[in-house]
């Protein structure tokens, strides 16, 4: 929640305050989503987890996002990791969403495999059951999913006029 607010609203991380949980605050903070939505961009928020986590849904609703995907948008058998849906399925759903939107659009895709417990639904590239190995494998996995997604995007007519901003919403000791 802290990283997401930093990225989309330009707020510094405030460890003592969950801004998303306070409707009064989220109504007053600036938001890239709200600004682009007001300027006729189609906005979407695509996430394989639960939108009630840290009150993400409150933030999304206050910013009038046009289209939202969460773990509830997937079949129960696709919810195959602790947090919900693995990144490969998330990016597949993202392709379907983006193939139907009109330009201009702004889409936020929030992955989750590189969050503890570092669930992935494929072979671990870094052997070992220790946390650093699991973390590195999860980042490798997410990177491969992102690479596949970007190859798909290269073939879309909107690709040449699209800016991709890829940022981490959290750090890691690993």
PDB file of C-alpha atoms in Angstrom:
ATOM      1  CA  UNK A   1       0.000   0.000   0.000  1.00  0.00           C
ATOM      2  CA  UNK A   2       2.853   2.414   0.751  1.00  0.00           C
ATOM      3  CA  UNK A   3       4.647   1.803  -2.547  1.00  0.00           C
ATOM      4  CA  UNK A   4       1.438   2.002  -4.546  1.00  0.00           C
ATOM      5  CA  UNK A   5       0.622   5.400  -3.051  1.00  0.00           C
ATOM      6  CA  UNK A   6       4.149   6.626  -3.719  1.00  0.00           C
ATOM      7  CA  UNK A   7       3.930   5.576  -7.352  1.00  0.00           C
ATOM      8  CA  UNK A   8       0.373   6.687  -8.176  1.00  0.00           C
ATOM      9  CA  UNK A   9      -0.034   9.670  -5.842  1.00  0.00           C
ATOM     10  CA  UNK A  10       3.512  10.887  -5.307  1.00  0.00           C
ATOM     11  CA  UNK A  11       3.282  10.442  -1.546  1.00  0.00           C
ATOM     12  CA  UNK A  12       6.294   9.381   0.496  1.00  0.00           C
ATOM     13  CA  UNK A  13       5.929   6.132   2.407  1.00  0.00           C
ATOM     14  CA  UNK A  14       4.513   6.868   5.842  1.00  0.00           C
ATOM     15  CA  UNK A  15       5.020   3.762   7.944  1.00  0.00           C
ATOM     16  CA  UNK A  16       2.867   5.113  10.766  1.00  0.00           C
ATOM     17  CA  UNK A  17      -0.167   5.805   8.569  1.00  0.00           C
ATOM     18  CA  UNK A  18      -2.098   3.678   6.079  1.00  0.00           C
ATOM     19  CA  UNK A  19      -3.437   6.451   3.854  1.00  0.00           C
ATOM     20  CA  UNK A  20      -5.558   4.039   1.824  1.00  0.00           C
ATOM     21  CA  UNK A  21      -7.588   3.147   4.902  1.00  0.00           C
ATOM     22  CA  UNK A  22      -8.703   6.745   5.436  1.00  0.00           C
ATOM     23  CA  UNK A  23     -11.331   7.867   2.913  1.00  0.00           C
ATOM     24  CA  UNK A  24     -10.932  11.530   3.901  1.00  0.00           C
ATOM     25  CA  UNK A  25      -7.222  11.458   3.100  1.00  0.00           C
ATOM     26  CA  UNK A  26      -7.565   9.512  -0.157  1.00  0.00           C
ATOM     27  CA  UNK A  27     -10.161  12.021  -1.336  1.00  0.00           C
ATOM     28  CA  UNK A  28      -7.650  14.851  -0.878  1.00  0.00           C
ATOM     29  CA  UNK A  29      -4.390  13.368  -2.195  1.00  0.00           C
ATOM     30  CA  UNK A  30      -3.360  13.880  -5.817  1.00  0.00           C
ATOM     31  CA  UNK A  31      -3.586  10.877  -8.094  1.00  0.00           C
ATOM     32  CA  UNK A  32      -2.244  10.045 -11.502  1.00  0.00           C
ATOM     33  CA  UNK A  33      -5.261   7.764 -11.985  1.00  0.00           C
ATOM     34  CA  UNK A  34      -7.735  10.545 -11.249  1.00  0.00           C
ATOM     35  CA  UNK A  35      -5.921  13.106 -13.418  1.00  0.00           C
ATOM     36  CA  UNK A  36      -5.691  10.775 -16.419  1.00  0.00           C
ATOM     37  CA  UNK A  37      -9.286   9.651 -15.963  1.00  0.00           C
ATOM     38  CA  UNK A  38     -10.397  13.301 -15.982  1.00  0.00           C
ATOM     39  CA  UNK A  39      -8.443  13.758 -19.223  1.00  0.00           C
ATOM     40  CA  UNK A  40     -10.413  11.034 -21.004  1.00  0.00           C
ATOM     41  CA  UNK A  41      -7.953   8.173 -20.499  1.00  0.00           C
ATOM     42  CA  UNK A  42      -9.430   4.755 -19.966  1.00  0.00           C
ATOM     43  CA  UNK A  43      -8.002   3.585 -16.621  1.00  0.00           C
ATOM     44  CA  UNK A  44      -7.641   0.071 -15.290  1.00  0.00           C
ATOM     45  CA  UNK A  45      -6.163  -1.577 -12.230  1.00  0.00           C
ATOM     46  CA  UNK A  46      -5.165  -5.215 -12.670  1.00  0.00           C
ATOM     47  CA  UNK A  47      -4.160  -7.239  -9.620  1.00  0.00           C
ATOM     48  CA  UNK A  48      -4.198 -10.948  -8.845  1.00  0.00           C
ATOM     49  CA  UNK A  49      -4.837 -10.416  -5.141  1.00  0.00           C
ATOM     50  CA  UNK A  50      -7.663  -9.214  -2.951  1.00  0.00           C
ATOM     51  CA  UNK A  51      -8.595  -5.558  -3.339  1.00  0.00           C
ATOM     52  CA  UNK A  52      -9.509  -5.373   0.337  1.00  0.00           C
ATOM     53  CA  UNK A  53      -5.809  -5.845   1.197  1.00  0.00           C
ATOM     54  CA  UNK A  54      -4.754  -2.570   2.857  1.00  0.00           C
ATOM     55  CA  UNK A  55      -7.959  -1.028   1.485  1.00  0.00           C
ATOM     56  CA  UNK A  56      -6.679  -0.848  -2.097  1.00  0.00           C
ATOM     57  CA  UNK A  57     -10.309  -0.933  -3.221  1.00  0.00           C
ATOM     58  CA  UNK A  58     -11.005   2.316  -1.340  1.00  0.00           C
ATOM     59  CA  UNK A  59      -8.199   4.039  -3.256  1.00  0.00           C
ATOM     60  CA  UNK A  60      -9.351   2.589  -6.606  1.00  0.00           C
ATOM     61  CA  UNK A  61     -12.960   3.677  -6.022  1.00  0.00           C
ATOM     62  CA  UNK A  62     -11.948   7.182  -4.949  1.00  0.00           C
ATOM     63  CA  UNK A  63      -9.963   7.571  -8.159  1.00  0.00           C
ATOM     64  CA  UNK A  64     -12.820   6.495 -10.436  1.00  0.00           C
ATOM     65  CA  UNK A  65     -10.868   3.711 -12.130  1.00  0.00           C
ATOM     66  CA  UNK A  66     -12.864   2.492 -15.128  1.00  0.00           C
ATOM     67  CA  UNK A  67     -12.033  -1.198 -14.935  1.00  0.00           C
ATOM     68  CA  UNK A  68     -10.692  -3.332 -12.103  1.00  0.00           C
ATOM     69  CA  UNK A  69      -9.418  -6.900 -12.029  1.00  0.00           C
ATOM     70  CA  UNK A  70      -8.766  -8.736  -8.760  1.00  0.00           C
ATOM     71  CA  UNK A  71      -8.399 -12.355  -7.712  1.00  0.00           C
ATOM     72  CA  UNK A  72     -12.204 -12.586  -7.761  1.00  0.00           C
ATOM     73  CA  UNK A  73     -12.045 -12.043 -11.545  1.00  0.00           C
ATOM     74  CA  UNK A  74     -10.322 -15.426 -11.890  1.00  0.00           C
ATOM     75  CA  UNK A  75     -11.654 -18.956 -11.543  1.00  0.00           C
ATOM     76  CA  UNK A  76     -11.059 -20.515  -8.142  1.00  0.00           C
ATOM     77  CA  UNK A  77      -8.647 -23.067  -9.685  1.00  0.00           C
ATOM     78  CA  UNK A  78      -6.549 -20.167 -11.027  1.00  0.00           C
ATOM     79  CA  UNK A  79      -6.103 -18.796  -7.500  1.00  0.00           C
ATOM     80  CA  UNK A  80      -3.088 -21.012  -7.012  1.00  0.00           C
ATOM     81  CA  UNK A  81      -0.733 -19.055  -4.746  1.00  0.00           C
ATOM     82  CA  UNK A  82      -1.044 -17.720  -1.201  1.00  0.00           C
ATOM     83  CA  UNK A  83      -1.961 -14.195  -2.273  1.00  0.00           C
ATOM     84  CA  UNK A  84      -4.314 -15.222  -5.092  1.00  0.00           C
ATOM     85  CA  UNK A  85      -3.240 -15.541  -8.723  1.00  0.00           C
ATOM     86  CA  UNK A  86       0.280 -16.141 -10.014  1.00  0.00           C
ATOM     87  CA  UNK A  87       1.885 -13.537 -12.258  1.00  0.00           C
ATOM     88  CA  UNK A  88       1.706 -15.577 -15.478  1.00  0.00           C
ATOM     89  CA  UNK A  89      -2.089 -15.742 -15.217  1.00  0.00           C
ATOM     90  CA  UNK A  90      -2.210 -12.079 -14.219  1.00  0.00           C
ATOM     91  CA  UNK A  91      -0.357 -11.020 -17.349  1.00  0.00           C
ATOM     92  CA  UNK A  92      -2.538 -13.275 -19.516  1.00  0.00           C
ATOM     93  CA  UNK A  93      -5.625 -11.529 -18.113  1.00  0.00           C
ATOM     94  CA  UNK A  94      -3.907  -8.168 -18.681  1.00  0.00           C
ATOM     95  CA  UNK A  95      -3.505  -8.996 -22.379  1.00  0.00           C
ATOM     96  CA  UNK A  96      -7.238  -9.647 -22.655  1.00  0.00           C
ATOM     97  CA  UNK A  97      -8.105  -6.418 -20.858  1.00  0.00           C
ATOM     98  CA  UNK A  98      -5.749  -4.269 -22.919  1.00  0.00           C
ATOM     99  CA  UNK A  99      -6.901  -5.822 -26.190  1.00  0.00           C
ATOM    100  CA  UNK A 100     -10.360  -4.348 -25.552  1.00  0.00           C
ATOM    101  CA  UNK A 101      -9.590  -0.839 -24.272  1.00  0.00           C
ATOM    102  CA  UNK A 102      -9.639   2.257 -26.386  1.00  0.00           C
ATOM    103  CA  UNK A 103      -6.783   4.725 -26.538  1.00  0.00           C
ATOM    104  CA  UNK A 104      -5.580   6.590 -24.711  1.00  0.00           C
ATOM    105  CA  UNK A 105      -5.360   4.317 -21.699  1.00  0.00           C
ATOM    106  CA  UNK A 106      -3.469   3.982 -18.441  1.00  0.00           C
ATOM    107  CA  UNK A 107      -3.246   0.602 -16.818  1.00  0.00           C
ATOM    108  CA  UNK A 108      -1.678  -0.387 -13.520  1.00  0.00           C
ATOM    109  CA  UNK A 109      -0.643  -4.032 -13.260  1.00  0.00           C
ATOM    110  CA  UNK A 110       0.348  -5.030  -9.738  1.00  0.00           C
ATOM    111  CA  UNK A 111       2.243  -8.324  -9.513  1.00  0.00           C
ATOM    112  CA  UNK A 112       2.664 -10.254  -6.284  1.00  0.00           C
ATOM    113  CA  UNK A 113       4.946 -13.243  -6.721  1.00  0.00           C
ATOM    114  CA  UNK A 114       7.942 -11.363  -5.328  1.00  0.00           C
ATOM    115  CA  UNK A 115       6.159 -10.759  -2.012  1.00  0.00           C
ATOM    116  CA  UNK A 116       6.693 -13.278   0.789  1.00  0.00           C
ATOM    117  CA  UNK A 117       6.195 -16.248   0.726  1.00  0.00           C
ATOM    118  CA  UNK A 118       7.513 -15.913  -2.868  1.00  0.00           C
ATOM    119  CA  UNK A 119       4.980 -18.270  -4.446  1.00  0.00           C
ATOM    120  CA  UNK A 120       5.511 -19.233  -8.063  1.00  0.00           C
ATOM    121  CA  UNK A 121       3.825 -21.956 -10.048  1.00  0.00           C
ATOM    122  CA  UNK A 122       6.891 -23.105 -11.971  1.00  0.00           C
ATOM    123  CA  UNK A 123      10.354 -24.558 -11.411  1.00  0.00           C
ATOM    124  CA  UNK A 124      12.600 -22.489  -9.155  1.00  0.00           C
ATOM    125  CA  UNK A 125      15.635 -21.202 -11.069  1.00  0.00           C
ATOM    126  CA  UNK A 126      17.654 -20.799  -7.886  1.00  0.00           C
ATOM    127  CA  UNK A 127      17.893 -24.049  -5.977  1.00  0.00           C
ATOM    128  CA  UNK A 128      17.441 -24.101  -2.244  1.00  0.00           C
ATOM    129  CA  UNK A 129      14.621 -23.782   0.225  1.00  0.00           C
ATOM    130  CA  UNK A 130      16.105 -20.711   1.896  1.00  0.00           C
ATOM    131  CA  UNK A 131      14.389 -17.334   1.644  1.00  0.00           C
ATOM    132  CA  UNK A 132      17.035 -15.619  -0.558  1.00  0.00           C
ATOM    133  CA  UNK A 133      16.813 -18.440  -3.135  1.00  0.00           C
ATOM    134  CA  UNK A 134      13.010 -18.333  -3.139  1.00  0.00           C
ATOM    135  CA  UNK A 135      13.073 -14.556  -3.542  1.00  0.00           C
ATOM    136  CA  UNK A 136      15.522 -14.667  -6.472  1.00  0.00           C
ATOM    137  CA  UNK A 137      13.455 -17.376  -8.169  1.00  0.00           C
ATOM    138  CA  UNK A 138      10.278 -15.333  -7.715  1.00  0.00           C
ATOM    139  CA  UNK A 139      11.886 -12.232  -9.266  1.00  0.00           C
ATOM    140  CA  UNK A 140      13.240 -14.327 -12.154  1.00  0.00           C
ATOM    141  CA  UNK A 141       9.740 -15.739 -12.661  1.00  0.00           C
ATOM    142  CA  UNK A 142       8.022 -12.328 -12.612  1.00  0.00           C
ATOM    143  CA  UNK A 143      10.656 -10.947 -14.988  1.00  0.00           C
ATOM    144  CA  UNK A 144       9.976 -13.790 -17.445  1.00  0.00           C
ATOM    145  CA  UNK A 145       6.218 -13.131 -17.229  1.00  0.00           C
ATOM    146  CA  UNK A 146       6.826  -9.430 -17.841  1.00  0.00           C
ATOM    147  CA  UNK A 147       9.097 -10.219 -20.802  1.00  0.00           C
ATOM    148  CA  UNK A 148       6.412 -12.394 -22.381  1.00  0.00           C
ATOM    149  CA  UNK A 149       3.830  -9.659 -21.815  1.00  0.00           C
ATOM    150  CA  UNK A 150       6.041  -7.008 -23.445  1.00  0.00           C
ATOM    151  CA  UNK A 151       6.593  -9.260 -26.484  1.00  0.00           C
ATOM    152  CA  UNK A 152       2.822  -9.465 -26.825  1.00  0.00           C
ATOM    153  CA  UNK A 153       2.530  -5.678 -26.502  1.00  0.00           C
ATOM    154  CA  UNK A 154       5.095  -5.122 -29.285  1.00  0.00           C
ATOM    155  CA  UNK A 155       2.590  -6.637 -31.722  1.00  0.00           C
ATOM    156  CA  UNK A 156      -0.275  -4.311 -30.748  1.00  0.00           C
ATOM    157  CA  UNK A 157      -1.134  -1.220 -32.769  1.00  0.00           C
ATOM    158  CA  UNK A 158      -0.968   0.957 -29.652  1.00  0.00           C
ATOM    159  CA  UNK A 159       2.594  -0.137 -28.810  1.00  0.00           C
ATOM    160  CA  UNK A 160       4.438   2.684 -30.616  1.00  0.00           C
ATOM    161  CA  UNK A 161       2.497   5.339 -28.708  1.00  0.00           C
ATOM    162  CA  UNK A 162       2.743   3.653 -25.319  1.00  0.00           C
ATOM    163  CA  UNK A 163       5.057   4.485 -22.452  1.00  0.00           C
ATOM    164  CA  UNK A 164       5.803   1.590 -20.102  1.00  0.00           C
ATOM    165  CA  UNK A 165       6.842   2.529 -16.579  1.00  0.00           C
ATOM    166  CA  UNK A 166       8.064  -0.430 -14.555  1.00  0.00           C
ATOM    167  CA  UNK A 167       8.762   0.159 -10.886  1.00  0.00           C
ATOM    168  CA  UNK A 168       9.031  -1.834  -7.716  1.00  0.00           C
ATOM    169  CA  UNK A 169       6.536  -1.048  -4.999  1.00  0.00           C
ATOM    170  CA  UNK A 170       8.780  -2.515  -2.316  1.00  0.00           C
ATOM    171  CA  UNK A 171      12.366  -3.343  -1.528  1.00  0.00           C
ATOM    172  CA  UNK A 172      13.923  -6.522  -0.245  1.00  0.00           C
ATOM    173  CA  UNK A 173      16.744  -7.586   2.018  1.00  0.00           C
ATOM    174  CA  UNK A 174      17.385 -10.529  -0.305  1.00  0.00           C
TER     175      UNK A 174
END
